[in-house]
Coordinates of C-alpha atoms in Angstrom, one line a residue:
X1 CA 12.1 -13.7 68.4
X2 CA 9.2 -12.1 68.6
X3 CA 7.3 -13.4 65.2
X4 CA 4.2 -11.4 65.2
X5 CA 5.3 -8.9 62.9
X6 CA 6.8 -11.4 60.5
X7 CA 7.8 -11.2 57.9
X8 CA 8.0 -7.1 58.4
X9 CA 9.4 -8.0 61.6
X10 CA 12.5 -6.2 63.4
X11 CA 14.6 -8.5 66.1
X12 CA 16.9 -7.4 69.0
X13 CA 19.8 -9.7 69.1
X14 CA 21.4 -9.6 72.7
X15 CA 25.1 -10.5 73.8
X16 CA 26.0 -10.4 77.1
X17 CA 29.8 -10.8 78.3
X18 CA 29.5 -10.9 82.3
X19 CA 32.1 -12.1 84.8
X20 CA 31.6 -15.8 86.1
X21 CA 33.5 -16.1 89.4
X22 CA 34.5 -12.5 90.1
X23 CA 32.3 -9.8 91.2
X24 CA 32.8 -6.0 90.7
X25 CA 35.5 -5.9 93.3
X26 CA 37.6 -8.0 91.6
X27 CA 36.5 -6.9 87.8
X28 CA 34.3 -4.6 86.4
X29 CA 33.4 -3.9 82.1
X30 CA 33.5 -0.8 81.0
X31 CA 32.3 0.1 77.6
X32 CA 34.8 2.8 75.7
X33 CA 33.1 6.0 75.4
X34 CA 34.0 6.7 72.2
X35 CA 33.4 4.1 69.1
X36 CA 33.1 1.1 71.7
X37 CA 32.0 -1.5 68.8
X38 CA 34.3 -2.1 65.4
X39 CA 32.1 -3.6 63.0
X40 CA 33.9 -5.5 60.1
X41 CA 33.4 -4.0 56.6
X42 CA 30.8 -5.5 54.8
X43 CA 29.2 -6.7 57.6
X44 CA 26.0 -5.1 57.1
X45 CA 25.8 -6.6 53.1
X46 CA 26.7 -10.0 54.7
X47 CA 23.6 -11.0 56.1
X48 CA 21.3 -12.7 53.6
X49 CA 17.6 -12.4 55.4
X50 CA 18.4 -9.4 57.5
X51 CA 19.4 -5.8 57.8
X52 CA 22.2 -4.8 60.1
X53 CA 20.3 -1.2 61.8
X54 CA 22.5 -0.6 64.6
X55 CA 24.7 -1.9 67.2
X56 CA 24.0 -0.5 70.7
X57 CA 26.3 -1.6 74.2
X58 CA 24.1 -1.2 77.2
X59 CA 25.1 -2.9 81.0
X60 CA 23.5 -5.7 82.4
X61 CA 25.1 -6.5 85.6
X62 CA 23.6 -8.6 87.9
X63 CA 23.4 -9.0 91.8
X64 CA 23.0 -12.4 93.3
X65 CA 23.2 -13.9 97.1
X66 CA 26.7 -14.6 96.1
X67 CA 27.6 -10.5 94.9
X68 CA 27.4 -8.4 92.5
X69 CA 28.8 -9.4 88.9
X70 CA 29.6 -7.3 86.2
X71 CA 28.0 -7.2 83.1
X72 CA 28.5 -5.6 79.3
X73 CA 25.4 -6.0 76.7
X74 CA 25.6 -5.4 72.9
X75 CA 22.4 -4.6 71.4
X76 CA 22.1 -5.8 67.6
X77 CA 19.0 -4.3 65.6
X78 CA 18.1 -5.8 63.0
X79 CA 15.1 -5.6 59.9
X80 CA 14.3 -8.4 57.7
X81 CA 14.4 -7.8 54.5
X82 CA 11.0 -8.3 52.8
X83 CA 12.1 -8.2 49.1
X84 CA 11.9 -11.7 48.9
X85 CA 8.3 -12.1 50.6
X86 CA 6.8 -9.1 48.3
X87 CA 8.1 -11.4 45.4
X88 CA 6.7 -14.8 46.8
X89 CA 3.7 -13.8 48.8
X90 CA 2.5 -10.6 48.6
X91 CA 2.3 -10.2 45.0
X92 CA 1.2 -13.5 44.2
X93 CA -1.3 -12.8 46.6
X94 CA -3.2 -9.7 45.3
X95 CA -3.2 -11.5 42.2
X96 CA -5.0 -14.2 42.8
X97 CA -8.0 -12.0 44.9
X98 CA -7.8 -10.3 41.9
X99 CA -8.6 -13.4 39.4
X100 CA -11.2 -14.0 42.0
X101 CA -12.9 -10.8 40.9
X102 CA -12.7 -11.9 37.4
X103 CA -16.4 -13.9 38.3
X104 CA -18.5 -10.9 38.8
X105 CA -17.9 -9.9 34.8
X106 CA -18.9 -13.6 33.7
X107 CA -22.3 -14.4 33.1
X108 CA -24.3 -16.2 36.4
X109 CA -24.9 -19.1 33.7
X110 CA -21.3 -20.1 33.3
X111 CA -21.5 -21.9 36.3
X112 CA -18.2 -24.2 35.3
X113 CA -16.1 -21.0 34.7
X114 CA -17.0 -19.3 37.9
X115 CA -17.1 -22.2 39.8
X116 CA -13.7 -23.5 38.3
X117 CA -12.2 -20.2 39.0
X118 CA -13.2 -19.5 42.8
X119 CA -12.4 -23.3 43.5
X120 CA -8.8 -22.8 41.9
X121 CA -8.1 -19.6 42.9
X122 CA -9.3 -20.8 47.0
X123 CA -6.9 -24.1 46.4
X124 CA -3.7 -22.0 44.9
X125 CA -3.8 -20.0 48.2
X126 CA -4.5 -22.6 50.6
X127 CA -1.4 -24.4 49.0
X128 CA 0.8 -20.5 49.5
X129 CA -0.4 -20.3 53.2
X130 CA 1.0 -24.0 53.6
X131 CA 4.4 -23.1 52.2
X132 CA 4.8 -20.0 53.8
X133 CA 3.5 -21.8 57.5
X134 CA 5.9 -24.2 57.0
X135 CA 9.4 -22.1 57.0
X136 CA 8.3 -21.2 60.6
X137 CA 7.8 -22.8 64.5
X138 CA 4.6 -23.5 65.6
X139 CA 3.7 -20.6 67.8
X140 CA 0.9 -19.2 69.8
X141 CA 0.1 -16.2 68.9
X142 CA -1.2 -14.5 65.3
X143 CA 1.4 -13.2 62.8
X144 CA 1.2 -11.0 60.1
X145 CA 1.4 -13.2 57.6
X146 CA -1.6 -15.0 59.2
X147 CA -3.5 -12.2 59.3
X148 CA -2.4 -11.1 55.4
X149 CA -3.3 -14.6 54.3
X150 CA -6.2 -14.9 56.3
X151 CA -8.0 -12.3 54.4
X152 CA -6.8 -13.1 51.1
X153 CA -8.4 -16.4 51.8
X154 CA -11.9 -14.3 52.5
X155 CA -11.9 -12.5 50.1
X156 CA -11.5 -15.2 47.7
X157 CA -14.5 -17.1 49.8
X158 CA -16.6 -14.7 49.6
X159 CA -16.0 -14.1 45.8
X160 CA -17.2 -18.2 45.7
X161 CA -19.8 -17.4 47.7
X162 CA -21.2 -14.6 46.3
X163 CA -21.7 -16.4 42.8
X164 CA -24.0 -19.0 45.1
X165 CA -25.6 -16.3 46.2
X166 CA -26.3 -15.1 42.2
X167 CA -27.3 -18.7 41.2
X168 CA -29.7 -19.0 43.7
X169 CA -31.8 -16.0 43.3
X170 CA -31.3 -16.9 39.3
X171 CA -32.8 -19.9 39.6
X172 CA -35.8 -18.4 41.4
X173 CA -36.0 -15.9 39.1
X174 CA -36.2 -18.3 36.1
X175 CA -38.8 -21.0 38.3
X176 CA -40.5 -17.2 38.2
X177 CA -40.6 -16.7 34.9
X178 CA -41.7 -20.1 33.9
X179 CA -44.0 -20.2 36.4
X180 CA -46.2 -17.1 34.9
X181 CA -46.4 -18.3 31.4
X182 CA -47.7 -21.5 32.7
X183 CA -50.0 -20.1 35.3
X184 CA -50.2 -16.1 33.6
X185 CA -53.6 -15.6 31.6
X186 CA -53.5 -13.6 28.2
X187 CA -55.1 -11.0 27.8
X188 CA -57.2 -10.4 25.1
X189 CA -60.8 -9.0 23.9
X190 CA -63.2 -11.3 24.7
X191 CA -67.1 -11.8 23.2
X192 CA -70.4 -9.9 25.3
X193 CA -73.0 -12.4 25.7
X194 CA -75.0 -8.9 26.2
X195 CA -77.4 -8.4 23.6
X196 CA -76.7 -5.7 21.1
X197 CA -78.2 -2.2 21.2
X198 CA -77.5 0.1 18.3
X199 CA -73.9 1.7 18.8
X200 CA -72.9 -0.9 21.1
X201 CA -70.1 -3.4 19.6
X202 CA -70.0 -6.9 20.6
X203 CA -66.8 -7.0 22.3
X204 CA -65.9 -6.3 26.2
X205 CA -64.2 -2.6 26.2
X206 CA -60.5 -2.6 28.1
X207 CA -60.6 0.3 31.0
X208 CA -58.9 3.2 29.9
X209 CA -56.5 3.2 33.1
X210 CA -55.1 -0.5 32.3
X211 CA -54.7 0.8 29.0
X212 CA -53.0 3.5 30.3
X213 CA -50.6 1.2 32.9
X214 CA -49.5 -1.2 30.3
X215 CA -48.3 1.5 27.3
X216 CA -46.2 3.3 30.2
X217 CA -44.8 -0.4 31.0
X218 CA -44.3 -0.5 27.0
X219 CA -42.0 2.4 27.0
X220 CA -38.2 0.9 25.7
X221 CA -36.6 3.3 28.8
X222 CA -39.0 2.5 31.6
X223 CA -39.1 -0.9 30.6
X224 CA -35.3 -1.8 30.1
X225 CA -34.9 -0.3 33.5
X226 CA -37.2 -2.0 35.7
X227 CA -36.2 -5.5 34.3
X228 CA -32.5 -4.3 35.0
X229 CA -33.4 -3.4 38.7
X230 CA -36.0 -6.3 39.1
X231 CA -32.9 -9.0 38.5
X232 CA -31.4 -9.4 42.0
X233 CA -28.9 -11.3 40.8
X234 CA -27.8 -9.1 37.9
X235 CA -27.3 -6.3 40.9
X236 CA -25.4 -8.8 43.3
X237 CA -22.5 -8.8 40.6
X238 CA -22.5 -5.4 39.7
X239 CA -22.2 -4.2 43.6
X240 CA -19.7 -6.8 44.4
X241 CA -17.3 -5.2 41.2
X242 CA -17.2 -1.9 43.4
X243 CA -17.5 -3.4 46.8
X244 CA -15.1 -6.0 46.8
X245 CA -11.8 -4.0 45.5
X246 CA -13.0 -1.3 47.8
X247 CA -12.6 -3.3 51.1
X248 CA -9.4 -5.2 49.7
X249 CA -7.9 -1.9 48.9
X250 CA -8.7 -0.6 53.0
X251 CA -7.2 -3.9 54.0
X252 CA -4.1 -3.0 52.3
X253 CA -4.2 0.6 54.1
X254 CA -4.6 -0.9 57.1
X255 CA -2.0 -3.3 56.6
X256 CA 0.6 -0.8 56.0
X257 CA -0.4 1.2 58.7
X258 CA -0.1 -1.3 61.3
X259 CA 2.7 -3.3 60.0
X260 CA 4.9 -1.9 57.7
X261 CA 5.2 1.3 59.7

């Protein structure tokens, strides 16, 4: 049994009817030309986990040192019913991945909410993977269910790492703001020590270019744009809101084309 496409796999069961002691000189098995296999009524609906798609006939005559032995073969083509796995595996995993994206809309300062959301979805996904793999024999190759669970875990873990990046940049931005408050020089009009002359003012005049720059930055629209684009943490959250769903949608299309079809 090959489980590479599990739980979307198709299996072929072989039934061989062979002669043990008599060679083809004594006995030879042949299938009827019309309707060689008769199926019991309701057989296709009696299998709980598989759907019987077709029944084929073939020959498997073998040659050994003692002679040639006749063999008739029946091929049962089975397709696994994946409606159970759709409800128990695929839909819950998609919901867990989508729930992990909720943290992108939470405030970056809501540390307990975002961390607990990421850790909870990650642990739930791990439990889901353990429950599915416990029903299967250990094999040395990668199964379709392993690809699905692995990618879902990667998206959930990526959402958790995304918040670590957001939190790091948020703390760096906060430290920079605090440093500017402590070490920044306050702009003021300072007294001039030079003797006053006729028509002079006892204060230092500001350069007009500095005044223009200051006036430009005080414009509400430009100031809002500058402050929004200067915070890396907000931009990371904004980009993640679109990139994570887009990449996951691409994975769903790839998974469907590769395994379902």
